[in-house]
mmCIF file of C-alpha atoms in Angstrom:
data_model
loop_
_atom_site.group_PDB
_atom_site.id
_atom_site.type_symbol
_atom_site.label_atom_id
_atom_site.label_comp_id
_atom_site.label_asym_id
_atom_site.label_seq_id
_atom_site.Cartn_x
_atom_site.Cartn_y
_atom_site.Cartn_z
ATOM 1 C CA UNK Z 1 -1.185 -15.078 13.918
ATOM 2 C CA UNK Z 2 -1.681 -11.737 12.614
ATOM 3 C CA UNK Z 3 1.975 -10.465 13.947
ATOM 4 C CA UNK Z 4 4.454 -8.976 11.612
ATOM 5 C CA UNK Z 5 6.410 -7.460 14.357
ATOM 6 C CA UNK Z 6 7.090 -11.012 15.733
ATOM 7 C CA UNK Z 7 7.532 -12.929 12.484
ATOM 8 C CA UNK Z 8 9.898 -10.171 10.992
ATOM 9 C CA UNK Z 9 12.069 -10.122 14.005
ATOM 10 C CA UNK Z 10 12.414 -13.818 13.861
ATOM 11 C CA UNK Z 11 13.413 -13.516 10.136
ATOM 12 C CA UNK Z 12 16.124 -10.595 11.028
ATOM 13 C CA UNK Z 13 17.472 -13.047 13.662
ATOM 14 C CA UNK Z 14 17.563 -15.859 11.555
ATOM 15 C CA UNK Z 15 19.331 -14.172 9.141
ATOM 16 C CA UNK Z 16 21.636 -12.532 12.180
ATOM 17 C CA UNK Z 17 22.578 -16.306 12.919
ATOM 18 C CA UNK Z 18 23.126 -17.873 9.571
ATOM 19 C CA UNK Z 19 24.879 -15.638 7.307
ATOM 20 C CA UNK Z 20 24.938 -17.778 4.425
ATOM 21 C CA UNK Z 21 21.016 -18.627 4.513
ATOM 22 C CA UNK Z 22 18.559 -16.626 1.894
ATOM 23 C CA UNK Z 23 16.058 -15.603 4.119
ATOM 24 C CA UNK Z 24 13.110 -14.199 2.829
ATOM 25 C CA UNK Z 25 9.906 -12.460 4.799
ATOM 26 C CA UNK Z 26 6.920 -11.863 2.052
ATOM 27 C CA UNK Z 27 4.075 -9.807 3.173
ATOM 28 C CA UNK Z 28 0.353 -10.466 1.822
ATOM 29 C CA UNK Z 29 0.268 -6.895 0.965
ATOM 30 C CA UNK Z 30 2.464 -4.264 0.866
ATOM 31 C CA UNK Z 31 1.118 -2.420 4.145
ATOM 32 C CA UNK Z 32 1.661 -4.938 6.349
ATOM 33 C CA UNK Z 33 4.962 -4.070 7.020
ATOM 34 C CA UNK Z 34 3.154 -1.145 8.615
ATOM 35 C CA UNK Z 35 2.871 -3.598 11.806
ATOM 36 C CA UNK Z 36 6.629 -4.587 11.891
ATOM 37 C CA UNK Z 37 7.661 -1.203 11.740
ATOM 38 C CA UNK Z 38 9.431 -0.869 15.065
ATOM 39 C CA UNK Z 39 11.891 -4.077 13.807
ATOM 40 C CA UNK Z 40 12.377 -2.315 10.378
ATOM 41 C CA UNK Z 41 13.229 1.240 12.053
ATOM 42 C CA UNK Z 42 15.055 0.028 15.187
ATOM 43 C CA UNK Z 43 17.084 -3.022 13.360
ATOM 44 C CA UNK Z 44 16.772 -3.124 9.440
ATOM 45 C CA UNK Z 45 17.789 0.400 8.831
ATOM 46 C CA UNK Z 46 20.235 1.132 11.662
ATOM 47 C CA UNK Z 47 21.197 -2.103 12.938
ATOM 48 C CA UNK Z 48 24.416 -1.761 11.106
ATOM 49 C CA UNK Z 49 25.059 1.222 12.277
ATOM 50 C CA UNK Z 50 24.242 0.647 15.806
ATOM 51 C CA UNK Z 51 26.233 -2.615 16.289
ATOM 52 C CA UNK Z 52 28.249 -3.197 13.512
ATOM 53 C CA UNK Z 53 26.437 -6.284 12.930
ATOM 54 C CA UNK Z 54 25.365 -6.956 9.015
ATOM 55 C CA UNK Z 55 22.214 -8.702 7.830
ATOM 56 C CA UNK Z 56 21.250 -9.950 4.728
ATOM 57 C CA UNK Z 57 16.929 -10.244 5.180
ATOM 58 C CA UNK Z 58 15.559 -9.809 2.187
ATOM 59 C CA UNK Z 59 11.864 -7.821 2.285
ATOM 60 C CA UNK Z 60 9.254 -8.610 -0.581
ATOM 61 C CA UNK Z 61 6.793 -5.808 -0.257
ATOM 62 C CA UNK Z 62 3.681 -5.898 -2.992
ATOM 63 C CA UNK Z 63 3.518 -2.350 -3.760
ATOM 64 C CA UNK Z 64 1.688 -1.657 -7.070
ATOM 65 C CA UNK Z 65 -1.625 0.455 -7.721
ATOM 66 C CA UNK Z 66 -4.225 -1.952 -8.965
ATOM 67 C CA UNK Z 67 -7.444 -0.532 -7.893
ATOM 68 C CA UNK Z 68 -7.387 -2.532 -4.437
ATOM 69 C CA UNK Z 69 -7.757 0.586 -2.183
ATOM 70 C CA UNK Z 70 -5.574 2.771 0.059
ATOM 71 C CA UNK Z 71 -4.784 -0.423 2.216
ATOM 72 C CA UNK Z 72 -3.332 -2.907 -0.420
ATOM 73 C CA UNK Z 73 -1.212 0.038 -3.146
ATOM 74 C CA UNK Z 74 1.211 1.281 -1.428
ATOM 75 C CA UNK Z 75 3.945 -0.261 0.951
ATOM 76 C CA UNK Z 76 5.319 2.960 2.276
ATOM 77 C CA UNK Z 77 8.283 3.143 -0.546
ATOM 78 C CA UNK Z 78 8.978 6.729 0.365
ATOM 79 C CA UNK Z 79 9.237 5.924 3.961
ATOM 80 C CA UNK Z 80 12.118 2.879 3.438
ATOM 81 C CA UNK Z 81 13.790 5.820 1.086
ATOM 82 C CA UNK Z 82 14.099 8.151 3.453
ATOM 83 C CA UNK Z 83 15.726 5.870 5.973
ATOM 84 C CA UNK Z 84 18.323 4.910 3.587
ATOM 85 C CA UNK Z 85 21.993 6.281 4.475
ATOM 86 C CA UNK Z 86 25.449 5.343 4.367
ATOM 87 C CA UNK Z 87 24.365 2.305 2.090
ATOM 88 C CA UNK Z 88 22.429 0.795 4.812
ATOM 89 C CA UNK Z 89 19.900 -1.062 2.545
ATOM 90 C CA UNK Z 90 19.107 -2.439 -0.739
ATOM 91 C CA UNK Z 91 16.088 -0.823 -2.451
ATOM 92 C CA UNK Z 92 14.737 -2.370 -5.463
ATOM 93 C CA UNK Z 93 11.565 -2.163 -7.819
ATOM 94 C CA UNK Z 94 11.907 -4.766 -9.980
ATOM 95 C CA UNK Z 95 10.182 -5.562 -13.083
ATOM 96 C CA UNK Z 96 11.237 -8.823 -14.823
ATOM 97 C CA UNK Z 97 11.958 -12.119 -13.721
ATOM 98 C CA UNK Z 98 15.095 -12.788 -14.625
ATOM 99 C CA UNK Z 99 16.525 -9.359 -12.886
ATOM 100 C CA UNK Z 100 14.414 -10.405 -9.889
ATOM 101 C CA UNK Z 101 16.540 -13.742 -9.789
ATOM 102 C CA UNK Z 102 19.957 -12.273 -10.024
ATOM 103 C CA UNK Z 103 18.981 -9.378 -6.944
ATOM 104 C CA UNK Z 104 18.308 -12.430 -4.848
ATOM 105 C CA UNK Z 105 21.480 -14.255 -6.224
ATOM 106 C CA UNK Z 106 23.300 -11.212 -5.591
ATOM 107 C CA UNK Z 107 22.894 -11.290 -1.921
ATOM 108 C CA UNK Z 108 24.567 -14.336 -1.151
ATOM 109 C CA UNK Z 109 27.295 -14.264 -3.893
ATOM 110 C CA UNK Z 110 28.304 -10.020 -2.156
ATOM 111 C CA UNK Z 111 30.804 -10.955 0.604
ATOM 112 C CA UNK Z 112 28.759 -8.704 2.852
ATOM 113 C CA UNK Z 113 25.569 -8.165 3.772
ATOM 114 C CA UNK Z 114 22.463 -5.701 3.250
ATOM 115 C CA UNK Z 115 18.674 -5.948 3.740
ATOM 116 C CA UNK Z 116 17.352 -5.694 1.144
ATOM 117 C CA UNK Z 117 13.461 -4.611 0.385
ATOM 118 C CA UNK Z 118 11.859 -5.433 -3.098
ATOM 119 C CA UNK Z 119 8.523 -3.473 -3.798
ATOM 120 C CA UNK Z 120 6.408 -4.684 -6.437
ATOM 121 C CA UNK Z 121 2.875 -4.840 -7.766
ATOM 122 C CA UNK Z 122 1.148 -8.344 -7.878
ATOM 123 C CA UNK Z 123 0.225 -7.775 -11.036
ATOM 124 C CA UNK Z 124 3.571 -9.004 -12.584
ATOM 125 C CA UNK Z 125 2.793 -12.118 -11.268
ATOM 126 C CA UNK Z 126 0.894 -12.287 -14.368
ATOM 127 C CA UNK Z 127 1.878 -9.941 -16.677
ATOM 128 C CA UNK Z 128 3.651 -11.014 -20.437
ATOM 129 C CA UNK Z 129 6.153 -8.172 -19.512
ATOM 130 C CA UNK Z 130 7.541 -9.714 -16.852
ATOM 131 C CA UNK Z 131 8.608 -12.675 -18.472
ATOM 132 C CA UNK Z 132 12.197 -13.535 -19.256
ATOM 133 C CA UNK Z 133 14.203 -15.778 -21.503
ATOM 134 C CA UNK Z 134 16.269 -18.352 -19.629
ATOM 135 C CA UNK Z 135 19.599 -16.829 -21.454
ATOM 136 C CA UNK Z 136 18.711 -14.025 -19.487
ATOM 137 C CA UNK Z 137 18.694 -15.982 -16.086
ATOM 138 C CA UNK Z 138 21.863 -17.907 -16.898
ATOM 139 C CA UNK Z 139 23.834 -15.052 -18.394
ATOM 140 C CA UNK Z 140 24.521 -11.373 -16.852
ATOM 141 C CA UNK Z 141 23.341 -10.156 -13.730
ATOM 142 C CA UNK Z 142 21.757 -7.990 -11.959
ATOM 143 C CA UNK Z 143 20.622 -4.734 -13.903
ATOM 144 C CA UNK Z 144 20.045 -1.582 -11.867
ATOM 145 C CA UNK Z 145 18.992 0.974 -14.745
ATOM 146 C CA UNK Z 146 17.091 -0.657 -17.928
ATOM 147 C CA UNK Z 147 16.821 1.117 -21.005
ATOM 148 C CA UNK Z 148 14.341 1.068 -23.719
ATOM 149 C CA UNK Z 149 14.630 -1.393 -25.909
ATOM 150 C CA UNK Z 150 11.819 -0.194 -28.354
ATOM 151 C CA UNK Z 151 13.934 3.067 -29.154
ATOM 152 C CA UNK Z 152 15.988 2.752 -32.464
ATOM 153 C CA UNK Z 153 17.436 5.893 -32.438
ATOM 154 C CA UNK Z 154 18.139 8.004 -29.026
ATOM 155 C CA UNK Z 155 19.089 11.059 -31.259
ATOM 156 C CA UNK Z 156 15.322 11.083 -31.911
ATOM 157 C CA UNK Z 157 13.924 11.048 -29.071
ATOM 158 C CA UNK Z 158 12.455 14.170 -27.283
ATOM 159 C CA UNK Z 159 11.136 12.893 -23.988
ATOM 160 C CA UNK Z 160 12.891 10.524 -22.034
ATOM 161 C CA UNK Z 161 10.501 9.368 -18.958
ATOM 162 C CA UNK Z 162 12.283 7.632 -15.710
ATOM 163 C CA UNK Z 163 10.051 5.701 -13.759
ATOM 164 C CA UNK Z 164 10.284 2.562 -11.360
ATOM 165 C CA UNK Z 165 7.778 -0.514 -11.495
ATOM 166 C CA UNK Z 166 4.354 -1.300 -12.745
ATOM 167 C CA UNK Z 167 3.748 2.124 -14.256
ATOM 168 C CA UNK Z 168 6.283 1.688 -17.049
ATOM 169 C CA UNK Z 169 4.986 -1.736 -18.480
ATOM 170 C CA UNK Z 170 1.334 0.286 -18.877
ATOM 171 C CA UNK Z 171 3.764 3.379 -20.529
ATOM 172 C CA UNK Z 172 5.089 0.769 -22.991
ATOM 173 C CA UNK Z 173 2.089 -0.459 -23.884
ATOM 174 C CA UNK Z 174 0.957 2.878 -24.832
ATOM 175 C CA UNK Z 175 4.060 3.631 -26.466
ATOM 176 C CA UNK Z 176 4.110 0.309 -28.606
ATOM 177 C CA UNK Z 177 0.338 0.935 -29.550
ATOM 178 C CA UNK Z 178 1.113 4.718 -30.817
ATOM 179 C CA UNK Z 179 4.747 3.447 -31.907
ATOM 180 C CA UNK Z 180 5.801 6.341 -30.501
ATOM 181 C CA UNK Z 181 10.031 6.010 -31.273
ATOM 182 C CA UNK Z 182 9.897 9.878 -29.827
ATOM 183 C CA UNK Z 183 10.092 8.995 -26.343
ATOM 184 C CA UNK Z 184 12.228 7.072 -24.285
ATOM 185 C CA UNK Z 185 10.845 5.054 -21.004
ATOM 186 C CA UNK Z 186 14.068 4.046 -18.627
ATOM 187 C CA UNK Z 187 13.084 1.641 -15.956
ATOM 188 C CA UNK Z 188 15.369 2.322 -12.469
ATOM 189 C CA UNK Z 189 15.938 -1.139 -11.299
ATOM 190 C CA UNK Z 190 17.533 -0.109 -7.970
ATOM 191 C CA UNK Z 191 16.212 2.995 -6.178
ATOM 192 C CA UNK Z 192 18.920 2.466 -3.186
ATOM 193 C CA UNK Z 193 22.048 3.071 -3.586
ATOM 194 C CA UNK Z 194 20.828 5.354 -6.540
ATOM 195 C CA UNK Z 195 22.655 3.913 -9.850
ATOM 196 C CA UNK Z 196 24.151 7.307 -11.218
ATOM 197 C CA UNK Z 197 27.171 5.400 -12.655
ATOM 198 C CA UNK Z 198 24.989 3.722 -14.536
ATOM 199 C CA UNK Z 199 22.203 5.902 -15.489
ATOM 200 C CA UNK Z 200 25.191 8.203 -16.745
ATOM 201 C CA UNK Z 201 26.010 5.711 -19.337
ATOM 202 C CA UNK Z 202 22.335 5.180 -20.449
ATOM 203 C CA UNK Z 203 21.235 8.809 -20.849
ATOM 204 C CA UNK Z 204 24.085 10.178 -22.619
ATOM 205 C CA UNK Z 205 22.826 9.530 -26.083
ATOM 206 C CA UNK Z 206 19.302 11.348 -24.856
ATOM 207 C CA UNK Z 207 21.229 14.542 -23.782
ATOM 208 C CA UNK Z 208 21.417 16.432 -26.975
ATOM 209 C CA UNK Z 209 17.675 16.734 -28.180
ATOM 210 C CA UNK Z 210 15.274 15.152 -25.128
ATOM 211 C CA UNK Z 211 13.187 16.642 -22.044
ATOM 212 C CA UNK Z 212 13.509 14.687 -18.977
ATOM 213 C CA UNK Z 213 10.226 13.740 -16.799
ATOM 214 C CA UNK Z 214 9.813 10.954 -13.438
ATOM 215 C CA UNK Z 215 6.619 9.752 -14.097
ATOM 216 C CA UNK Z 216 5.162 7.361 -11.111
ATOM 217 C CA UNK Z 217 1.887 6.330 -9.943
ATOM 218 C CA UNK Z 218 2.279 7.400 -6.679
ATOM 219 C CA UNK Z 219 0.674 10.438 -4.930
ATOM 220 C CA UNK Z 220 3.814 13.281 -5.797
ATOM 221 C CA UNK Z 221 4.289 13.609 -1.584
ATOM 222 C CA UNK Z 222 5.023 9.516 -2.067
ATOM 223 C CA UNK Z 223 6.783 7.232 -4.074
ATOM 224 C CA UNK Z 224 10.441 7.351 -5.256
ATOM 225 C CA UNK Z 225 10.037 11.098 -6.459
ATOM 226 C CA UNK Z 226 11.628 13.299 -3.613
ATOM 227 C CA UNK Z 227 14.169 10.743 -3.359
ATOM 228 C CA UNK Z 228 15.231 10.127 -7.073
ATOM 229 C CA UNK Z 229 15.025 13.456 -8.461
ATOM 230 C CA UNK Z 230 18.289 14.679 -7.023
ATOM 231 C CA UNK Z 231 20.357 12.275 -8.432
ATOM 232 C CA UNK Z 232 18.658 12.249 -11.550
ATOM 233 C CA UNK Z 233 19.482 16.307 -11.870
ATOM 234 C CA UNK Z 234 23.292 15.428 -10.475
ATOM 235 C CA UNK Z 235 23.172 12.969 -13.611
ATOM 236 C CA UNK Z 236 22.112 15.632 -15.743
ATOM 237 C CA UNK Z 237 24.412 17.874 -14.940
ATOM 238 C CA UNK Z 238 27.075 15.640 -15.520
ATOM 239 C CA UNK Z 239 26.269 14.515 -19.071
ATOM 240 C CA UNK Z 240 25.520 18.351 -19.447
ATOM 241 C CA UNK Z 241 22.114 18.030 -21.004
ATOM 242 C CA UNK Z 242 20.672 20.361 -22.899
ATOM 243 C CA UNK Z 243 17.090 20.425 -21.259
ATOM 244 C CA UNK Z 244 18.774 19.730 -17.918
ATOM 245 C CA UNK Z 245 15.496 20.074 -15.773
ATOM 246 C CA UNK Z 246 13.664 17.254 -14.275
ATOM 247 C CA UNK Z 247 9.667 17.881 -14.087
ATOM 248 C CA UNK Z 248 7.184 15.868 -12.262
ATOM 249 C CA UNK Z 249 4.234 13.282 -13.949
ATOM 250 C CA UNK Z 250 2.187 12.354 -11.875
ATOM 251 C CA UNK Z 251 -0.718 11.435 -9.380
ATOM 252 C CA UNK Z 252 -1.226 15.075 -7.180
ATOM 253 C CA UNK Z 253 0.278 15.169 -3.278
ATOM 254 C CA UNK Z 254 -2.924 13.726 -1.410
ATOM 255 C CA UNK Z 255 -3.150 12.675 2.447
ATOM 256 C CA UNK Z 256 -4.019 8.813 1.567
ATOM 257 C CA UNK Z 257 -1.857 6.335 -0.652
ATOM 258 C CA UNK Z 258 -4.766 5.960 -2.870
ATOM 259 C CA UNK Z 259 -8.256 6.425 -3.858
ATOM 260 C CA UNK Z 260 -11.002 3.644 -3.001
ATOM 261 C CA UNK Z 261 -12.944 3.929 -5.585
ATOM 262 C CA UNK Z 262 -12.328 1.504 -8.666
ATOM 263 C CA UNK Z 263 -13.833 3.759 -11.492
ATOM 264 C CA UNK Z 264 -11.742 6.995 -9.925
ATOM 265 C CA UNK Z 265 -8.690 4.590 -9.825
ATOM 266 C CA UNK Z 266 -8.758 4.253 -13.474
ATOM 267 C CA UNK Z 267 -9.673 7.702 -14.785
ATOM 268 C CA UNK Z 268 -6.110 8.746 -12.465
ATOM 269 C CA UNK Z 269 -4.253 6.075 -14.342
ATOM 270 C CA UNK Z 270 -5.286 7.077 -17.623
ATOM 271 C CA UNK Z 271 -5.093 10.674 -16.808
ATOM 272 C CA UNK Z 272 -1.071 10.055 -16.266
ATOM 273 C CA UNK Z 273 -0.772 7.959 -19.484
ATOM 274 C CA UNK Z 274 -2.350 10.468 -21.164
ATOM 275 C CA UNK Z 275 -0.162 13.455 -19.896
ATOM 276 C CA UNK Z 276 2.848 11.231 -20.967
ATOM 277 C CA UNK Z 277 1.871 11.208 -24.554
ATOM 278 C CA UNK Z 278 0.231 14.526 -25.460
#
């Protein structure tokens, strides 16, 4: 039965009854949870603020654009961003395994609860870059803001790109082929509640000499932009950078999620790797 407005409430009241259960709803594709909005608008996002009653569901949204169409890219991230308020949700786009473990360890170790919605592409079901060590999985926790690892020396660098999911493992790639130690790519982890604490701490060696860009895959009237670039120009301001501007990389604002056409689909993702690195 085709009914994600029935099986998502079920989840939400499952959760509602037994706090200390992981429960998990996992759609096929990302847009599904187009037909359990009314549960995600009337109870995930304001539930808490309605009736004071917390909730711990956790949402696994496959959200990644893979050349499937305007049906099976996109799972509405901008939407689920602009319902987020007075920490009423969890928004992550996660990109390794092991960080992916410790969010959904997180939510039952908290001694509260949040929904919380994971977007990502099915790609990194199968992608190298995704894999972790196990010291990773057994040590730590969960990272919000990841930096770049590939960068020797932040004084050098003279782009520093911010981006969220799928889009940064095909920016690394790039980067690692050109080894290109000029630019920076810093993956945010958590998109809600915005980590400024620690994206503070991981651009401050950038401020002196870099430009700052958000680079997504997303049309720019979707995606994490709208909602991330405010904090990331409060952050800015704070370390008192010296190019203290954010600009936009980017797909163009356009009326569907994404183009249906395989061949286009790939000249649009090489177009924004390309802009990256000129």
């Amino acid at each position: 039965l085709l009914s994600e407005y029935g099986v998502l409430g079920f989840e939400y009241g499952y959760a509602l009854a037994n706090a200390q259960a992981l429960v998990i709803w996992e759609a096929q594709f990302g847009d599904f949870s187009n037909g359990a909005q009314t549960i995600i608008d009337q109870f995930i996002a304001a539930g808490e603020q309605k009736w004071q009653r917390q909730n711990g569901v956790v949402m696994l949204l496959p959200h990644g654009y893979e050349g499937q169409g305007p049906e099976h890219s996109s799972a509405r991230l901008e939407r689920f961003l602009q319902m987020c308020a007075e920490y009423n949700m969890v928004i992550t786009n996660i990109t390794t395994a092991a960080n992916l473990f410790h969010a959904l360890r997180r939510q039952l170790t908290w001694n509260f609860r949040k929904p919380m919605i994971n977007f990502s592409p099915k790609a990194n079901l199968r992608s190298p870059w995704t894999f972790s060590d196990i010291k990773d999985f057994t040590q730590g926790g969960f990272k919000e803001v990841i930096d770049d690892s590939f960068v020797a020396d932040p004084t050098q660098v003279k782009k520093v790109l911010f981006c969220t999911g799928k889009i940064s493992y095909e920016l690394a790639e790039k980067q690692k082929t050109e080894n290109r130690n000029d630019i920076a790519i810093v993956r945010i982890e958590q998109l809600y509640p915005f980590p400024v604490k620690s994206l503070v701490k991981e651009l401050k060696p950038y401020a002196k000499n870099a430009k700052f860009y958000w680079c997504q895959e997303e049309p720019k009237n979707m995606g994490a932009w709208f909602s991330a670039r405010d904090y990331i120009q409060w952050t800015l301001d704070n370390i008192k950078a010296n190019n203290n501007q954010i600009s936009y990389i980017g797909r163009s604002p356009d009326a569907s999620p994404a183009t249906g056409y395989a061949k286009r689909h790939i000249s649009q993702q090489q177009e924004i790797v390309k802009k990256v690195f000129e």
